[in-house]
Amino acid sequence: MLGLNEVALLLSVLASAALGQGTVRSRSLSDRTRRVALNTFTDAQTAGVTEWTSWFNIDHPGGNGDYERLEAIRFYYREKVCARPAAMEARTTDWVAAADTGEVVHSSLEKGFWCINREQARGRVCSNYHVRFQCPPGSMQSYWTDWSEWGACSTTACDDAGIQLRQRKCVNTQPMPLLLVPACLGHHSERRECSNPPCIAKWGPWGRWGACSATCGGGRRIRRRTCVRTSETVRCGGRPTEIQKCGKSPCPAKCQLACTEGRPSEDCSRCTCDDHVLQGEVRAVSGVPVAEAWVALDSQPKVIRALTDAKGQFRLEGICSSSSTLISIRKEKFAPITVSTSSNGTAWSWVRAVLRSAEKPYIVKHPEDKVRHEGGRAMFCCKATGSPAPDKYYWYHNGTLLDRKQYKYEEDLVLWSLKPEQSGKYYCKTSSSAGSIKSSPALLTVIAKGKPACNSTPETHLIRLPMDCVQPGTDSMHYNAGRCPHNKCAGSLGFDMRCRDEAGFCCGVHDTESRTIDCGSYSLPIRAVTQCGCQKCPQPTVLVRGRVVTADNDEPLRFGHIYIGRERAGTTGYQGGFTLQIPPDTQRLVVNFVDPTERFLDTPKVFILDKKGGSIYHNVKVMRKQTPIDINAGDSNSISLGEIEGEDPIGQLVIPPNSFHKDNGEIYEGTVKASVTFIDPRNITTAAAAPGDLNFVDGEGDMLPLRTYGMFSVDFRDETNKEVLGAGGVQVLLDTQHIKMPEHIPKMKLWSLNPDTGVWEEESDFAYTTTTAGGHGRSKREERTFLIGNMEIRERRLFNLDVPENRRCYVKVRAYMSDKFLASEQLEGVVISLINLEPKPGFSSNPRAWGRFDSVLTGSNGACLPAFCDAQRPDAYTAYVTAMMGGEELEAAPSTPKMNPNIIGVSQPYLDKIDYQRSDHEDPALKKTAFKINLAKPNQNNIDETNGPIYPYVNLIACENAPIDANHFRFFRVEKDKYEYNVVPFEENDLTTWTGDYLSWWPNPQEFRACFIKVKIHGQKEVMVRSRNLGGTHRQTKGQLYGIRDIRSTRDMREANTSAACLEFKCSGMLFDQAEVDRSIIAVLPQGNCRRTGTNSLLQEYLIKHPPVAQNNESQGFTMLAPVDPLGHNYGIYTVTDQNPRVAKEIAIGRCFDGTSDGFSREMKTDSGVALTFSCPERKINRESLFQRLQTNPAQTLSQMARSMRESEGMQAQGSPTRAMAYPSEQQGRTQNRRVTPTTRRRAPVRTPQRQ
């Protein structure tokens, strides 16, 4: 009798024959072929005849790996997989068996097959697999449905047992007689035992206490609870009620308060007059009524007696008029106030109160760094303003709160008998009802007894030598001149208990020695530092310079008012330029630019300061006000926020009817001229016009960053466009479709900018609302979701749609003198700016909008810029980074034609993850002054990402102290053809490195005079021009070198074969002792085949009239005693004096390029303002080289060479002396300076000795 498997096989063969699906032989051959070298996973308990399914591939190896789950395969291909497969085979899509791939894989006949990326060898990921299963024949035509849910238990009583049942059905997929279809194997139903939980009884929670039976003298109160049980057979233990004593306080004695008017109040705290009424009025500073203000008695501030109405008025009954009563008035976002009532002898009294807007505390005096010897004393000072004024101060040492009782501090902290362990950072924190703020930390250094105040050994400082100066034996173009670190030290103070030490002391140059650098063909003198010591610090004047222009077309803000805080500090010039001198103790500089013509927005800016370099240049952008539109004050009005062509507005302002009011609080009716200017982050050109620095202060007093979705300014005026109007109850709607990061939606807030502090302050939260709106390009209106916030326009402030962002990092950037990126040539005082960009939906690397703008100043170890970053998605945030130094844009490291990690400064594979691209990466015509990166937060478990250039926010110290060989991004100055050498080394970006010496290039550290001479070159190529600067008339410097300056001439694009150089020279004038003038001797030397063809007649006349006159017998150069007077462009001499050397030089170079005494240009103009003219023709090659002759006529050249060699051998055989052979070389051509013929070549050996 046939077994079950044989019957099943026979039925499947009959079914195949009936359906015409192929012969039995072909199927068996096919199956036999597939079984060769199978990589199978088999169920050992399954036996008999089976057949393979088709191949399945439902997952790809992205993400965490490749998962071919049986449950998922059944979901998509239910009829093609049997209920219990007998075996499974897995292969890659390249037909490699799973066992042969070398990968770690998993399989189960119940779960399927899977491979996980993190389990693979380093650098490998899972392959793409597909699987198939072995099933009994015909099992895919008949299959069981899923089991139904278990039915209810047959018993319902608690603590009892019963039975549960579930079922399934056998389903046929082929329309054929039942006899030909194999039946499903197994049972169609299953049973299992079930039981109900034990019977329980437990008490429910206690109810509230009832009222006390007595208010004083003792009473009782009761509370109850209920028993909850599952059967009548069980009960709860305990009592259902509980009694408690209450009202224990003794009953008060009879009130003893004597009232001259009225009667004592119920609590006996005051006198009350039932027949007297106090009426009051509360207004803001602008005159607008303040509604819903809390009114209370000052003696009971927590008991609210009344609320002001819409007109700002309130009414209190029972306030007696015979005595003065203090009334406390409070309102959110206003500073609380206490006012006194006045008696008028009638049944009515009036009081008027004016509320000022609340202002969070703001530090106006920060503690300053101190250096003291052990046993000394120090005082740190802190002062803050605000409304209300801060009333509490707290001091911290290295983050730990100091005990107020021990140190007895308030605003000032005094430390006595200092010890080394008291060194560290000190800061203060101050609070008021409006908030808290922390000061900048001050560093206290306590030098232990016996230790020197300053390390006397100078540190290494390599200076670059001229290009033609190579030291014999070393081939080095650098020399160690030494320098002192210029950190603060403990000097002799006249009085050490000041907030700011009267005279700061630094480690400076104590002694130098004169040395000579051997350059091979010549030598250079240098003053090298040999000893450092503690001395008074040079105090450079701290300046902020810049130019204010509009963001749309660079129109200058002419004669704009400049405010620092609430004080007028200056005015912009006709071209928008400005210069501000800043007090040296300033920690945070907030400058507000106000347009008196009211065409531009008032723009507060937070500027960074350079207390070493003395001057920072800022290119300030301001927004132009939108043209006002007319709206009716009696209607409901809606104004869109943000209008980008092809896109919907980001939001809108909704102004209810009758919301406008005048300064005196009177409701305004009529036409309103409304101007709403929106700074749209979707337009990246507006990033530089962002006011403030996008920071806010949290409840703990820490300054934290914001990420903006747009800023706007409103200006409402009456129909005459004169009186400014306020508006109450204004709604701000923000369209959520523009918020690409869903996690930002619940954190979105409305902020306003405090123009005095530059800090954003919270106005209101947002709530969800749905409205019907028609978007751009929509043919019909549709429902959309908005965030809605409420605001009141009380004053002309900027408003912001922002979210606090905690995904923060730091980006390390360095600036260099050249593209050689030498550690000794780092630049300080460079302004590095980073614009955070928001990605498009899906977090594509192509940015959509900017969200934040930050600037940081480079120091001796580069700069660390704050930025938003993301650990999960590398391109969730991107950024553009730029660098500027004194108005000059620096060039970023290139990313084309090949990504070179050694040039960019970031190693692989992190560089690919960051996706570094310079601004000209795709379009070479663009400027090279910026780069774009993905802000991928580093994975601390990946060693490739722990060495920069992006650091987690908590690793700021690691970023600031990163070594030069750590990953970082790079900028450099494009000055390949410029060189400066000073005998007394000086770093122009750090004025504290100045050394008082007769040979110092700059004799006065408080005033720097830059001198340039314009040299015109006639020639096809640009030429290097050098100035050699010697002492001329001063007895201490006569004949001694001050320094060397090299510059390559710049091509005039308007005139062919003409260029010019603006060459710096040492100005004449007083030396550092301010005792005697030195007329320095200047030698102008073009490098090459040059001849002087012209000298400015006015300059020549001046030099003759102001002897002594230098001799100019040689036409290859020009020598003069530098003029003492600032001559100007008519003489070809350009002189600028400034408190910063870099600024003085930049201005002088700009005038020299322009050829005027007051202009500025970066394009060379050789037709004006020239002092010297040289002709520098290119040397002509008058004969061909041997290589050229071999290329043009090889046969003749070889024949001539052979004939010359034979003649030479014959002469040597006759004993003639050794002679130079006349080979057709370039050197021989230079000597003869004529075309060589075969005849002259033969005569050359005879004539050569005669010339020697």
Coordinates of C-alpha atoms in Angstrom, one line a residue, residues 809-810 869-871 910 913 935-942 944-953 955:
C809 CA 29.0 71.3 18.1
Y810 CA 32.1 73.3 17.6
C869 CA 25.0 69.4 14.2
D870 CA 23.3 66.0 14.1
A871 CA 24.6 62.5 15.0
Y910 CA 35.7 61.7 7.9
K913 CA 31.3 62.2 5.5
L935 CA 27.8 69.2 10.2
A936 CA 28.0 65.5 11.1
K937 CA 28.4 65.2 14.9
P938 CA 31.4 63.0 15.5
N939 CA 30.9 59.4 16.8
Q940 CA 33.1 59.1 19.9
N941 CA 33.3 55.3 19.4
N942 CA 34.9 55.9 16.0
D944 CA 38.6 58.5 12.9
E945 CA 36.1 61.1 14.2
T946 CA 37.7 61.9 17.6
N947 CA 40.4 64.2 16.3
G948 CA 38.3 67.1 14.9
P949 CA 37.5 69.2 12.9
I950 CA 34.0 68.9 14.5
Y951 CA 33.8 68.6 18.3
P952 CA 30.8 67.8 20.5
Y953 CA 29.6 70.8 22.5
N955 CA 34.4 69.2 24.3

